[in-house]
Structure formats: C-alpha cells, structure tokens
Amino acid sequence: MNMNPLSISSVKVASADSQPLTLREGQMIHGKVQQLFPGQMAQVQVGNQQLYAKLEVPMQAGDTYYFKVNGTEPEIQLQVIAGPMRGSEGLTGQLAQLTESLNLPKTAEMKELLAAVIKQKFPMTKENLLDAANLLKNVPDGMKEQALATLGKMANMRLPFTPAVFQSLMQAQTGTITQSLTSLQSALQTEQNLAPAIREQILNALQALANPASQSVGKELLGQTITQLLNPQTSKGDRFAALQLLKTAGILPAQTSLANLPQAVAQLMTQSSDAKAPAPQQPQIATNQAAGSLVASGKVNGSVRVQVDGTAPSTSSSAATQTDQRVNMDSQAATLKAVQALLSKLSQTPAAEQQTAKTIIQNLAQQINTNPILPESAKVALQTVINQISQQPVMNDSVKAAFIEQFSQTFLQQVSGLSSVNSVAPRDVQQALMALVSIPPDQADETLRMLIQNAERSGNTQLKQLVQTAEMQVSQAMNGPVMKEAIQSVLSTLGFNYEALLNGKEPNLANLANTLKPQLLTLLQDPSLSPPLREAAETMVLRMNGTIIQTAETSVQQQLIMQVPLELFGKKIDATLQWNGRMKENGQIDPAFARILFYLELEALSTTLVDMHVQNKVVNLTIFNEQESLRTTGLTFQTMLKDGLEQVGYKLSGVSFKPFTETPQSVKKPVGSLYTDEGGVDYRI
C-alpha cells in the first residue's frame, strides 16, 4: 500500500458554491483525480468542489482515492490511505483496502459502515468509524439502513458520535410525531405509579396540542361573548351567563355585576393605559419618525403599545391644545388603542381643566371618524355619545364619569361586534380587543383556553352555541394567520426551544414549566415509572431533541427543520418542514432566497411533498402526490396563491404537480436525508 503523502502547497477551489472547503485534521475524504497538468499539478474533486494540488506521488486521471487529512495549517496535507479504486475492483476490494490501511476491526458492523461510507462518500475519521460501529451493534437488523443514514447525517453535520445524538436523530426519523404523542397519552392513562396532579398537567399539554387553533377560536368567542353581554336586546339570563363566563376566565373583575357593569367596563377601558401615561411635568415631544419607532418597537406577541405624546395638563390654552394630538397611528389596531389612551387621559383630567377635556373629546371624535376599522354604523353610535356631552355647558366630574361609562361600553360593544356572522374578525381587531380588556400577551393562551373550557362546561345553551359558531367561523376562514398561530401554539406547547428560552433574558419560568418537554424531563427523574411510560416519554424527548439537532447554521447558510403535529377541526396533519436559506452580510436571513420542503401526511391526500424554490423573490412550487385529481383541484387555487404572494412582495413563477412514481427511487423524508453543507436540498424521488 502506497502511504506517501500528497502535498497541496497551493489550493484553489473551483466551485459554483462560494464557501471554502472545510477539512478537519484526521478526516477521511474521498477524492477523484479529474485532470493532470504540467509541473505535477492535478485537479482533484472532493464532493462538489475542486482542488488544484501539487502531487508528490504518481496518479492517473480518472482514479479515485481515499485521503486522510494530516494537517490544515499552513497548507492542507493529504495522505493517500486507499486507492486507486477502480470499478473493476468491486466493493469487496475497496472494503479490504480501507480496513487494512486504517487497521480497523473486521466486524460485521464495520463492514456495513465502510460500505455505506464508500457508497455515500460522507467524511469520517478513524475514531468516528470506531464509535459509529459501536453504535450499530445495538440496532435491530430491520433498522440498519436507517441507522446508517443517520450516521451519515451525523458525519455530514460534524456531530459527535454519541449515543444521545444518535438515538435522538433515529427517533426523529421513526414513525410520526403524532404516533409518539398517541403512545405517550396511552401510557399516561394506564400508568399506576403517577401522581394525579402530574398526570393531569401533562394531559392538559397534550390536550392543548390537540386544539392548536384554540387561540383563534378563543378570540372569536371573546368577541361574541362581550357582544352578548353588552347587547341590550339579549335576555337577562344570557347576559348573566356571558358575565359569569368572563369573570371565571379572569377577564372581568370578580365583583362585576349587571348592575355595576358600566362602571366596571369604564374602569377596564382606562386602567391598562393609566400605567403607560407619562408622568406629570415630563413632556414627551417627539417627531413623527420617533413616534413611529415607538409603535414599531412596542409590538410584542402581536400586541401594540400606543403612547400619547404631549405635555401634562395645564391651565395654558396652547398647552391644552397640544395635549393628546400626537397619537401613533402606524396600524389599524393602534388606532383602537389610541382611543383607549385618550379615554384614560380624560378620566385623569381635573374638572377645572375644561379646555383640556374639550380638546380630548375633540380628538376622540377625530379618531373615531378617521378609524379605518370601525364601520359607519359604529361611528354614528359613538359620535352620538360624543354629541351628547358636547352639548353640556359644564363638564363636571359626574358628567364626565357618565360620558366615560357610556362611551366605554358603546366602544367595546362596537369593537367586539366587528366579527360578522360568516367571517372571522380581522387579526388586528382581535389583538386590539384583547388589549382593550387588559389581557396580557403572556397570559393570552391560558385565558382563552379557560374561556373555551368554561363555555363548553356551562349549562347555558347559548354559550355552547357561541363556541360552535366560533369554531365554524375559524374553520371556514382558515388562512395564513390562523395557520401560523396554530403552528406557533404547537411549537410553544411542545417546548421545542425550552433550553434556549431557559437560557434567555428573564425567562417566564411559569409558562416554560407548563410546556411538554420540561414536564417529561421531570417525569423521567421518577424511578418508579413503568417501562412503557418511561419508553414513551424518552421517545418523545429524543424526537424533539433530534429535530433541534438537525437545525444547522454556518456563516452564510442556515437550515431549519421542524416536525409539527396539527389537528384542526377533526383533520390530522403530520407536517415536517425543512427550510434552507442564506444569511445577509448583516447576519439577518435573506428573504429573497430559500428552499423549503413540506413533507405532509394528510388524511385525505395521504403523503404529499411540496418543494418550494424562492430565487430573488420568485417562487416556484412542485407538488408530489399520487392522486391525479389534485392537479385539477390545485390549479383552481393558483390565482389566489399568486395574489397572496404578490401582496407580500413575491412573484409566482409556476406550480407543477408530479407523482412520486415518476422516478424509480422512493421519496425520502426530509429529516432523514436533506442536509448538505452547501445549503441546498438533496432529496430523492
């Protein structure tokens, strides 16, 4: 065996990919001599990249070799460890060469591993080979092919060859995440040695996963419940039931009654803005640009903070004129919050400040009349209330209090009633409504979940009907925002990024503790768990870890993989998403270029693969599915897709439909075979 070194004194990379070839000392790589040049120079192809190297041993163009990286500084030093390898030698000869040259054990596992290395050409060191062979020992025969593919992924991603990483990646490719969750739920329900409180907590998380659109349904239900409560045409019994529902969900104070409802609503409408009002004698004068920045920076989880800039109340007429004129209007929802902010400021204005109060009311009328959300009927109702107080010669405390109560109740009723019978209220209206009734963003999920549960358990048939109506409206209006909210809800409930959030700034420990992953990690510390439950919990944790491990980032490329179980109104979807994109020079994701794969298991359409290319904001879709009717059905939505993409700055190039059987190789699940160093997507169909 020729073990002489191959010195690369000067390296030039010729590749369509601008990334330099990354080699590690001790790594074994496969290379092919493409072309010989004078002066003992040769073009050697390694993967999809080409090196120009100076040879110190004779080689022949067309031959392939295995090299060991002996060094990378100050120049790359490669040592021939096996070769030349020609097709005539066959796999057996190549296996013998590698085994002998690397002094590897001649076990069945090592033979299988080396055969995979030769076939797939993934980079390995001798230590990697030894560790990988040990990992293969405990793998059942029926899973060897999958295990070898996993080891190849670990090599390509430069992951440590440890049992934890190996098992996590294996679980991420075994079955579906829905099957893992079903097994976990079944094991929990039959476990004898589990405290009832722990069982209920984990089952609650699983129930939340089964209703990922509950937040959208809850927002619709919130609007309908408030509308029922504030509608004078509704029966007293139904209004009382709506009141009790809002109280048990913590949205209205416990002491609220139908008798003191106007006062409670007025307090609710003004209290959230009070805390944000500027302190006296601290004027906050800002330019329009700065005001816009305040609104932009105030967006947290979909809510919008609105700040009213101006001087503190003063006896000066000019100062009063400036009060509350600077209201941020960067979004439609912000204008609704601006009304609340003005109402709050009016409640704080002393009775002696008549001109200031009148200015605030004038601004209220202007906000209502220019509001793009409110329909004309709502503007008329609110303007009527404003006209009544404008006719008062003196605005004393009792007159002002009565106006705030009446205006607050009318305003809240009109906003909550923006959801029509056949459609879902706009997302910004829903967010504004939640802000108006002082539901903090970090408590929204729990509050809305409690609202739905209490309505379903209520003995009032009207409340149950409201839940059904809300579910029907959300299911019929299933769109991008609703789906996005559902996916975010699932990922949050699973606790995929639990460790990252725990390590972040001021983590919300209470919310994190309610997610599934930390609950399972705590559960696994219990030595009394039965083997079935321990196995189900470990499988679920490993699956979540495997998904995270496959997310990779380099200086210019980024890969993100997610497995999401979705159950929407009785329809189950197992979705695996892989996103590959590149980073801009400032470290941000470049939205103009991406490759996205959606691997879907659908009840009606079965296995479906959507391959989405984004090149300079031009989108091309290829959809793989065995049902021929999908082409006809899918094309009817093409105009809608085109319009939707154009609204967000993208152009649709085309949509094509293909069967999986178009080429002889079978489809591979994205999480099992899609990683490449170059950031591309290497799937087989």
XYZ file of C-alpha atoms in Angstrom:
685
model
C 0.000 0.000 0.000
C 1.393 3.356 -1.006
C 1.248 5.578 2.073
C 3.235 8.501 0.645
C 1.787 11.960 1.313
C 0.057 14.099 -1.242
C 1.219 17.654 -0.581
C -1.096 20.508 -1.508
C 1.194 23.501 -1.440
C -1.321 25.837 -3.052
C -5.060 25.297 -3.029
C -7.599 26.872 -5.326
C -11.276 25.991 -5.016
C -13.292 25.872 -8.241
C -16.963 25.534 -7.418
C -20.295 27.200 -8.023
C -20.519 27.419 -4.261
C -18.543 30.290 -2.788
C -17.976 28.504 0.538
C -14.440 27.289 1.102
C -13.847 23.574 1.558
C -13.748 22.801 5.275
C -11.422 19.980 6.268
C -10.531 18.692 9.722
C -7.335 17.003 10.768
C -7.749 13.221 10.858
C -10.726 13.305 8.500
C -11.035 10.700 5.743
C -12.267 12.089 2.441
C -12.988 10.664 -0.976
C -11.432 12.371 -3.979
C -11.177 11.823 -7.705
C -8.302 12.964 -9.918
C -10.072 14.868 -12.670
C -7.194 16.132 -14.769
C -3.377 16.218 -14.743
C -1.339 19.352 -15.559
C 2.376 20.010 -16.174
C 4.551 20.539 -13.133
C 2.940 17.652 -11.204
C -0.259 19.639 -10.716
C -3.665 17.964 -10.696
C -7.315 18.869 -10.376
C -8.830 16.777 -7.557
C -12.590 16.765 -6.960
C -13.756 16.405 -3.346
C -17.536 16.378 -3.114
C -18.785 19.132 -5.404
C -15.631 21.202 -5.006
C -12.334 21.011 -6.836
C -8.804 21.417 -5.511
C -5.729 22.253 -7.557
C -2.951 20.309 -5.857
C 0.719 19.570 -6.335
C 1.345 15.822 -6.440
C 4.232 14.067 -4.770
C 3.140 10.592 -5.831
C 2.215 9.454 -9.342
C -1.521 9.398 -10.051
C -3.701 8.778 -13.061
C -6.635 10.912 -14.211
C -9.955 9.201 -13.536
C -8.742 7.275 -10.472
C -10.403 7.743 -7.095
C -8.645 7.635 -3.720
C -9.348 7.898 -0.032
C -7.233 10.522 1.677
C -6.537 11.274 5.299
C -6.177 14.939 6.266
C -2.840 15.108 8.097
C -2.874 18.865 8.540
C -4.594 22.073 7.511
C -2.057 24.728 8.515
C -0.125 26.372 6.953
C -1.232 24.242 3.991
C -3.514 21.264 3.543
C -1.631 17.944 3.752
C -3.390 14.861 2.428
C -2.177 11.291 2.752
C -3.327 8.517 0.436
C -4.783 5.728 2.565
C -6.565 3.679 -0.090
C -6.537 3.660 -3.854
C -6.509 3.881 -6.686
C -10.028 2.487 -6.592
C -11.497 1.429 -9.894
C -14.887 -0.019 -10.651
C -13.313 -3.296 -11.708
C -12.136 -3.975 -8.149
C -15.681 -4.065 -6.793
C -16.920 -3.215 -3.309
C -15.128 -6.134 -1.663
C -11.727 -4.939 -2.831
C -12.365 -1.391 -1.671
C -13.554 -2.591 1.733
C -10.394 -4.682 2.126
C -8.170 -1.719 1.228
C -9.793 0.613 3.737
C -9.901 -1.972 6.521
C -6.211 -2.810 6.069
C -4.918 0.729 5.635
C -6.795 2.089 8.669
C -6.212 -1.054 10.780
C -9.923 -1.390 11.521
C -11.617 -4.371 13.203
C -13.124 -6.818 10.724
C -16.590 -6.936 12.317
C -19.944 -7.136 10.544
C -20.842 -3.650 11.772
C -17.594 -2.170 10.434
C -18.145 -3.847 7.083
C -21.655 -2.396 6.807
C -20.395 1.014 7.861
C -17.497 1.097 5.390
C -19.814 0.003 2.584
C -22.069 2.972 3.389
C -19.066 5.319 3.518
C -17.889 4.142 0.094
C -21.370 4.456 -1.396
C -22.383 7.786 0.130
C -18.881 9.290 0.472
C -19.554 11.050 3.759
C -16.470 12.295 5.680
C -15.265 10.208 8.642
C -12.216 9.905 10.851
C -10.912 6.591 12.151
C -12.267 7.490 15.586
C -15.673 8.262 14.030
C -15.666 4.852 12.340
C -14.922 3.044 15.603
C -17.598 4.989 17.528
C -20.150 4.535 14.759
C -19.547 0.779 14.589
C -20.219 0.547 18.333
C -23.497 2.436 17.867
C -24.551 -0.046 15.165
C -24.139 -3.030 17.480
C -27.413 -2.405 19.333
C -29.507 -1.582 16.255
C -32.050 -4.239 15.157
C -31.475 -5.710 11.696
C -34.653 -4.142 10.352
C -33.378 -0.641 11.185
C -29.785 -0.944 9.930
C -30.406 1.038 6.740
C -31.998 3.854 8.703
C -29.156 3.769 11.253
C -26.523 4.033 8.509
C -28.325 7.018 7.013
C -28.371 8.621 10.470
C -24.636 8.049 10.908
C -24.048 9.639 7.526
C -26.069 12.670 8.618
C -24.014 12.910 11.821
C -20.811 12.845 9.745
C -22.048 15.496 7.310
C -23.222 17.735 10.135
C -19.992 17.121 12.107
C -21.944 15.970 15.162
C -20.333 13.911 17.947
C -20.867 10.151 17.588
C -22.513 9.734 20.981
C -25.489 7.504 21.884
C -27.630 10.538 22.818
C -27.174 12.270 19.456
C -27.576 9.005 17.543
C -30.775 7.991 19.348
C -32.261 11.493 19.017
C -31.729 11.558 15.261
C -33.026 7.999 14.903
C -36.233 8.825 16.769
C -36.752 11.955 14.644
C -36.925 9.659 11.601
C -39.034 6.863 13.100
C -42.788 6.947 12.561
C -44.552 10.282 13.032
C -44.665 12.715 15.914
C -48.416 12.100 16.223
C -47.747 8.389 16.810
C -45.255 9.287 19.561
C -47.790 11.602 21.214
C -50.529 8.960 20.991
C -48.267 6.373 22.633
C -47.378 8.844 25.381
C -51.018 9.653 26.089
C -51.952 5.974 26.230
C -49.065 5.198 28.613
C -50.033 8.124 30.863
C -53.630 6.984 31.156
C -52.669 3.435 32.161
C -49.782 4.363 34.490
C -50.454 3.280 38.063
C -47.489 4.938 39.817
C -48.129 8.513 38.751
C -49.449 11.347 40.929
C -52.847 12.593 39.655
C -51.645 16.216 39.522
C -48.668 15.315 37.302
C -50.856 13.169 35.054
C -53.396 15.981 34.658
C -50.711 18.577 33.907
C -49.167 16.523 31.102
C -52.568 15.556 29.710
C -53.512 19.247 29.644
C -50.456 19.927 27.489
C -51.440 17.070 25.173
C -54.982 18.437 25.006
C -53.604 21.849 24.009
C -51.686 20.134 21.191
C -54.928 18.563 20.011
C -56.516 22.019 19.712
C -53.835 24.249 18.155
C -56.405 26.663 16.723
C -57.923 27.226 20.166
C -56.409 30.705 20.414
C -58.132 31.787 17.203
C -61.373 30.188 18.396
C -60.928 31.831 21.785
C -60.504 35.272 20.238
C -63.704 34.813 18.255
C -65.502 33.563 21.351
C -64.251 36.549 23.350
C -65.738 38.989 20.852
C -69.040 37.147 20.688
C -69.311 36.842 24.482
C -68.686 40.561 25.024
C -71.212 41.347 22.302
C -73.797 39.158 24.046
C -73.069 40.769 27.414
C -73.362 44.345 26.147
C -76.324 43.815 23.805
C -79.468 45.250 25.488
C -81.646 43.086 23.210
C -80.210 39.884 24.714
C -82.182 38.213 27.512
C -81.074 38.911 31.055
C -80.285 35.221 31.603
C -77.962 35.034 28.604
C -76.288 38.314 29.562
C -75.727 36.978 33.080
C -74.243 33.750 31.675
C -71.860 35.789 29.489
C -70.900 37.892 32.511
C -70.145 34.823 34.616
C -68.060 33.333 31.801
C -65.901 36.458 31.501
C -65.483 36.575 35.273
C -64.428 32.926 35.642
C -61.869 33.423 32.859
C -60.420 36.386 34.787
C -61.318 38.938 32.100
C -63.764 40.903 34.240
C -63.295 41.603 37.976
C -64.976 39.122 40.321
C -67.191 41.836 41.856
C -68.705 42.820 38.493
C -72.494 42.514 38.217
C -75.034 43.533 35.609
C -75.909 46.499 37.830
C -72.366 47.895 38.041
C -71.309 46.734 34.568
C -70.970 50.272 33.082
C -68.584 51.284 35.882
C -66.589 48.016 35.539
C -66.242 48.446 31.766
C -65.139 52.066 32.188
C -62.508 51.016 34.705
C -61.364 48.205 32.410
C -61.087 50.553 29.442
C -58.939 53.071 31.260
C -56.766 51.077 33.651
C -54.355 49.490 31.109
C -53.418 52.871 29.672
C -53.024 54.523 33.070
C -49.784 52.713 33.751
C -48.326 53.923 30.470
C -49.383 57.547 30.770
C -46.447 59.964 31.012
C -45.671 61.348 34.446
C -46.617 64.983 35.142
C -44.045 67.668 34.342
C -42.221 65.290 31.972
C -43.272 66.343 28.476
C -42.624 63.791 25.738
C -42.359 65.695 22.480
C -41.289 63.528 19.545
C -41.047 63.712 15.795
C -43.344 61.617 13.622
C -40.447 59.305 12.852
C -39.674 58.777 16.528
C -43.344 58.178 17.286
C -43.472 55.552 14.573
C -40.423 53.876 16.076
C -42.140 53.713 19.442
C -45.061 51.833 17.949
C -42.809 49.526 15.942
C -40.694 48.715 18.972
C -43.808 48.158 21.065
C -45.035 45.125 19.173
C -44.790 42.143 21.469
C -46.533 38.878 20.560
C -48.939 40.743 18.334
C -49.973 43.387 20.831
C -49.207 47.055 20.226
C -48.203 49.607 22.798
C -49.515 53.067 21.999
C -48.079 56.164 23.581
C -49.816 59.538 23.607
C -47.203 62.284 23.485
C -47.879 65.720 24.877
C -47.412 67.958 27.856
C -49.030 67.424 31.217
C -52.444 69.096 31.766
C -52.024 72.844 32.139
C -54.182 75.975 32.502
C -52.494 77.290 29.398
C -54.762 77.137 26.360
C -51.850 76.495 23.992
C -50.561 73.646 26.161
C -54.032 72.121 26.298
C -54.272 72.288 22.509
C -51.095 70.198 22.206
C -52.378 67.576 24.650
C -53.035 64.167 23.074
C -52.606 65.337 19.484
C -49.597 63.096 18.914
C -51.180 59.648 18.705
C -49.345 56.827 16.984
C -51.361 55.525 14.027
C -48.931 53.093 12.437
C -51.505 50.281 12.396
C -55.258 49.890 12.463
C -55.173 48.169 15.848
C -53.076 51.028 17.204
C -55.865 53.486 16.433
C -58.227 51.498 18.652
C -55.690 51.616 21.456
C -55.276 55.330 20.821
C -58.972 55.812 21.595
C -58.475 53.966 24.856
C -55.454 56.109 25.680
C -57.439 59.311 25.100
C -60.289 57.991 27.247
C -57.837 57.189 30.005
C -56.353 60.692 29.853
C -59.819 62.217 30.034
C -60.514 60.281 33.238
C -57.367 61.803 34.788
C -58.107 65.386 33.737
C -59.257 67.574 36.692
C -62.715 69.147 36.419
C -61.117 72.616 36.385
C -59.331 71.811 33.120
C -62.402 72.388 30.928
C -60.442 73.290 27.787
C -58.173 70.258 28.131
C -61.202 67.967 28.482
C -62.867 69.507 25.435
C -59.666 69.033 23.397
C -59.518 65.381 24.375
C -63.148 64.857 23.339
C -62.466 66.565 20.024
C -59.541 64.208 19.478
C -61.786 61.291 20.358
C -64.257 62.363 17.689
C -61.420 62.697 15.161
C -60.046 59.249 15.983
C -63.488 57.690 15.596
C -64.283 59.416 12.308
C -60.912 58.540 10.717
C -60.747 55.000 12.086
C -60.378 52.542 9.162
C -61.670 49.583 11.174
C -64.964 50.854 12.520
C -67.943 50.621 10.144
C -70.138 53.651 9.576
C -72.847 52.372 11.944
C -70.304 52.140 14.778
C -69.014 55.632 14.084
C -72.569 57.003 14.204
C -73.257 55.277 17.546
C -70.062 56.644 19.095
C -70.495 60.103 17.627
C -73.981 60.243 19.161
C -72.455 59.691 22.622
C -69.847 62.390 21.938
C -72.509 64.864 20.756
C -74.449 64.433 23.991
C -71.545 65.528 26.176
C -70.532 68.279 23.773
C -73.907 69.922 24.396
C -73.262 70.104 28.162
C -72.402 73.669 29.244
C -70.207 72.487 32.124
C -68.278 69.218 32.249
C -68.159 68.426 35.973
C -66.946 65.134 37.434
C -70.354 63.426 37.354
C -70.999 64.418 33.728
C -67.525 63.271 32.717
C -67.887 59.956 34.588
C -71.257 59.270 32.932
C -69.753 60.001 29.497
C -66.772 57.709 30.067
C -69.066 54.875 31.171
C -71.409 55.238 28.219
C -68.641 55.751 25.654
C -66.565 52.844 27.021
C -69.477 50.443 26.871
C -70.501 51.554 23.376
C -66.908 51.466 22.085
C -66.231 47.990 23.487
C -69.551 46.728 22.134
C -68.812 48.051 18.653
C -65.270 46.605 18.544
C -66.381 43.195 19.830
C -69.162 43.110 17.272
C -66.869 43.542 14.261
C -66.952 39.795 13.640
C -69.713 39.170 11.130
C -71.863 36.053 11.016
C -69.914 34.441 8.195
C -66.304 35.500 8.721
C -63.586 35.850 11.316
C -62.799 39.295 12.695
C -59.561 40.798 11.332
C -56.489 39.761 13.277
C -55.609 43.316 14.303
C -59.149 43.815 15.642
C -58.841 40.640 17.708
C -55.495 41.768 19.126
C -56.893 45.220 19.892
C -59.918 43.705 21.648
C -57.675 41.606 23.877
C -55.631 44.686 24.720
C -58.764 46.705 25.421
C -59.888 44.197 28.060
C -56.365 44.092 29.518
C -55.362 40.516 28.651
C -51.521 40.466 28.842
C -49.892 38.747 25.826
C -48.066 36.226 28.039
C -51.400 35.180 29.619
C -53.459 35.109 26.426
C -53.177 31.360 25.772
C -54.259 30.374 29.268
C -57.047 32.971 29.426
C -58.559 31.969 26.080
C -58.247 28.268 26.873
C -60.115 28.804 30.137
C -62.740 30.852 28.312
C -63.430 27.990 25.880
C -63.412 25.276 28.564
C -65.786 27.163 30.844
C -68.142 27.904 27.947
C -68.225 24.229 26.943
C -68.932 23.183 30.540
C -71.593 25.830 31.033
C -75.211 24.824 31.367
C -76.188 27.778 29.203
C -77.056 26.560 25.702
C -76.383 29.989 24.196
C -72.741 29.928 25.375
C -72.247 26.463 23.921
C -73.715 27.723 20.678
C -71.207 30.591 20.707
C -68.316 28.093 20.929
C -69.687 26.112 17.991
C -70.157 29.307 15.970
C -66.594 30.443 16.738
C -65.174 27.043 15.701
C -67.203 27.047 12.492
C -66.096 30.552 11.566
C -62.405 29.813 12.170
C -62.570 26.531 10.229
C -64.273 28.232 7.277
C -61.839 31.138 7.296
C -58.675 29.020 7.716
C -55.930 31.274 6.354
C -52.261 32.085 6.754
C -52.513 33.976 10.076
C -54.687 31.253 11.635
C -52.320 28.500 10.450
C -49.292 30.464 11.642
C -50.910 30.910 15.048
C -51.692 27.181 15.199
C -48.104 26.186 14.366
C -46.721 28.649 16.910
C -49.112 27.263 19.518
C -47.968 23.674 18.851
C -44.259 24.527 18.983
C -44.755 26.555 22.148
C -46.776 23.803 23.857
C -44.254 21.123 22.900
C -41.417 23.213 24.348
C -39.049 22.520 21.453
C -36.878 25.528 22.350
C -37.213 25.076 26.102
C -33.454 25.136 26.772
C -32.917 28.242 24.640
C -35.746 30.105 26.388
C -34.490 28.975 29.781
C -31.088 30.417 28.938
C -32.567 33.685 27.666
C -33.119 37.001 29.368
C -35.680 36.900 32.185
C -37.432 33.670 31.146
C -41.052 33.201 32.177
C -40.475 30.099 34.301
C -44.177 29.510 34.972
C -45.034 29.377 31.274
C -41.983 27.252 30.451
C -42.871 24.744 33.162
C -46.289 24.175 31.561
C -44.798 23.068 28.232
C -44.455 19.378 27.445
C -40.688 18.928 27.232
C -39.726 20.114 30.758
C -42.624 18.102 32.185
C -41.294 14.955 30.510
C -37.740 15.677 31.665
C -39.034 15.954 35.228
C -41.127 12.816 34.785
C -38.075 10.791 33.714
C -36.419 11.520 37.066
C -39.041 9.348 38.779
C -37.509 5.886 39.400
C -40.944 4.305 39.927
C -42.137 4.850 36.342
C -43.314 1.767 34.490
C -41.222 0.712 31.452
C -43.970 1.606 28.915
C -44.328 5.184 30.194
C -40.567 5.659 30.524
C -40.042 4.470 26.963
C -42.846 6.704 25.633
C -41.503 9.766 27.482
C -37.902 9.097 26.391
C -39.008 8.594 22.790
C -40.829 11.933 22.781
C -37.889 13.824 24.317
C -35.417 12.208 21.915
C -37.661 13.068 18.961
C -37.772 16.734 19.988
C -34.006 16.790 20.549
C -33.438 15.167 17.156
C -35.402 17.888 15.414
C -33.359 20.607 17.130
C -30.036 18.868 16.427
C -30.742 18.930 12.701
C -31.032 22.704 12.680
C -27.704 23.983 11.390
C -26.171 27.385 10.784
C -22.987 28.488 9.080
C -21.702 31.945 8.286
C -23.805 32.203 5.128
C -26.218 29.242 5.208
C -28.931 28.247 7.620
C -31.095 25.153 7.878
C -34.205 24.801 9.991
C -36.190 21.589 10.445
C -39.497 21.321 12.285
C -41.865 18.423 12.908
C -45.345 19.679 13.716
C -48.438 17.608 14.584
C -51.561 19.533 13.630
C -55.128 18.557 14.431
C -57.526 21.120 13.024
C -61.256 20.571 13.491
C -61.045 16.780 13.240
C -58.401 16.692 10.465
C -54.963 15.394 11.427
C -51.804 16.559 9.677
C -48.260 15.395 10.338
C -46.025 18.065 8.864
C -42.252 18.074 8.520
C -40.800 21.336 7.283
C -37.237 21.947 6.152
C -36.110 25.454 5.337
C -32.744 26.177 3.777
C -31.668 29.742 3.199
C -28.759 32.092 3.319
C -27.728 34.937 5.545
C -27.065 38.507 4.515
C -23.871 40.325 5.453
C -25.590 41.881 8.475
C -26.410 38.421 9.852
C -30.119 38.565 9.020
C -31.962 35.946 6.973
C -32.212 36.854 3.307
C -35.941 36.528 2.445
C -35.250 36.677 -1.284
C -33.611 33.235 -1.485
C -34.753 29.985 0.134
C -35.570 26.342 -0.488
C -38.442 24.948 1.549
C -39.747 21.397 1.717
C -43.080 20.463 3.283
C -43.473 16.728 3.885
C -47.122 16.171 4.813
C -49.122 13.150 5.952
C -52.744 14.134 5.267
C -55.897 12.146 5.993
C -57.485 12.897 2.623
C -54.443 13.298 0.357
C -52.067 10.869 2.119
C -48.329 11.514 1.593
C -47.668 14.890 -0.027
C -44.371 16.642 -0.665
C -44.271 20.345 -1.537
C -40.955 21.595 -2.906
C -40.754 25.380 -2.865
C -37.937 27.346 -4.529
C -37.522 31.048 -3.803
C -34.999 32.747 -6.084
C -34.764 36.531 -5.936
C -38.345 36.546 -4.549
C -39.608 34.475 -7.479
C -41.452 31.376 -6.184
C -41.741 28.046 -7.961
C -43.749 25.156 -6.487
C -43.571 21.447 -7.278
C -46.155 19.263 -5.543
C -45.651 15.490 -5.398
C -48.729 13.353 -4.763
C -50.184 10.142 -6.185
C -53.722 11.477 -6.696
C -54.226 12.675 -10.254
C -57.256 14.769 -9.246
C -55.015 17.016 -7.164
C -53.733 18.740 -10.305
C -57.235 19.905 -11.282
C -58.178 20.871 -7.728
C -54.880 22.601 -7.020
C -54.884 24.757 -10.111
C -58.143 26.389 -9.006
C -56.212 27.944 -6.103
C -53.300 29.166 -8.235
C -54.740 32.667 -8.750
C -55.333 33.014 -5.012
C -51.747 31.901 -4.330
C -50.374 34.321 -6.913
C -52.311 37.256 -5.441
C -51.307 36.354 -1.903
C -47.603 36.187 -2.803
C -47.763 39.497 -4.647
C -49.256 41.155 -1.571
C -46.092 40.312 0.389
C -43.649 41.174 -2.393
C -43.155 37.799 -4.124
C -43.931 36.624 -7.652
C -45.268 33.180 -8.534
C -43.340 31.596 -11.393
C -45.344 28.396 -11.673
C -46.945 25.383 -9.980
C -46.400 21.835 -11.213
C -47.830 18.516 -9.994
C -45.925 15.234 -10.200
C -46.434 11.688 -8.887
C -43.846 10.071 -6.642
C -43.592 7.219 -9.124
C -42.151 9.481 -11.814
C -38.633 8.287 -10.987
C -37.638 4.858 -9.682
C -36.308 5.968 -6.307
C -38.754 6.371 -3.462
C -39.277 9.603 -1.600
C -37.190 10.117 1.499
C -38.475 12.010 4.469
C -36.787 15.413 4.682
C -35.446 14.924 8.194
C -33.610 11.815 7.082
C -31.664 12.882 4.063
C -31.787 16.550 3.279
C -28.760 18.127 4.885
C -25.940 19.380 2.706
C -23.012 21.598 3.602
C -23.782 23.812 0.649
C -27.209 24.734 1.972
C -29.030 23.031 -0.881
C -31.605 20.286 -0.558
C -30.686 16.775 -1.624
C -33.856 14.722 -1.643
C -34.569 11.658 -3.723
C -37.781 10.963 -5.598
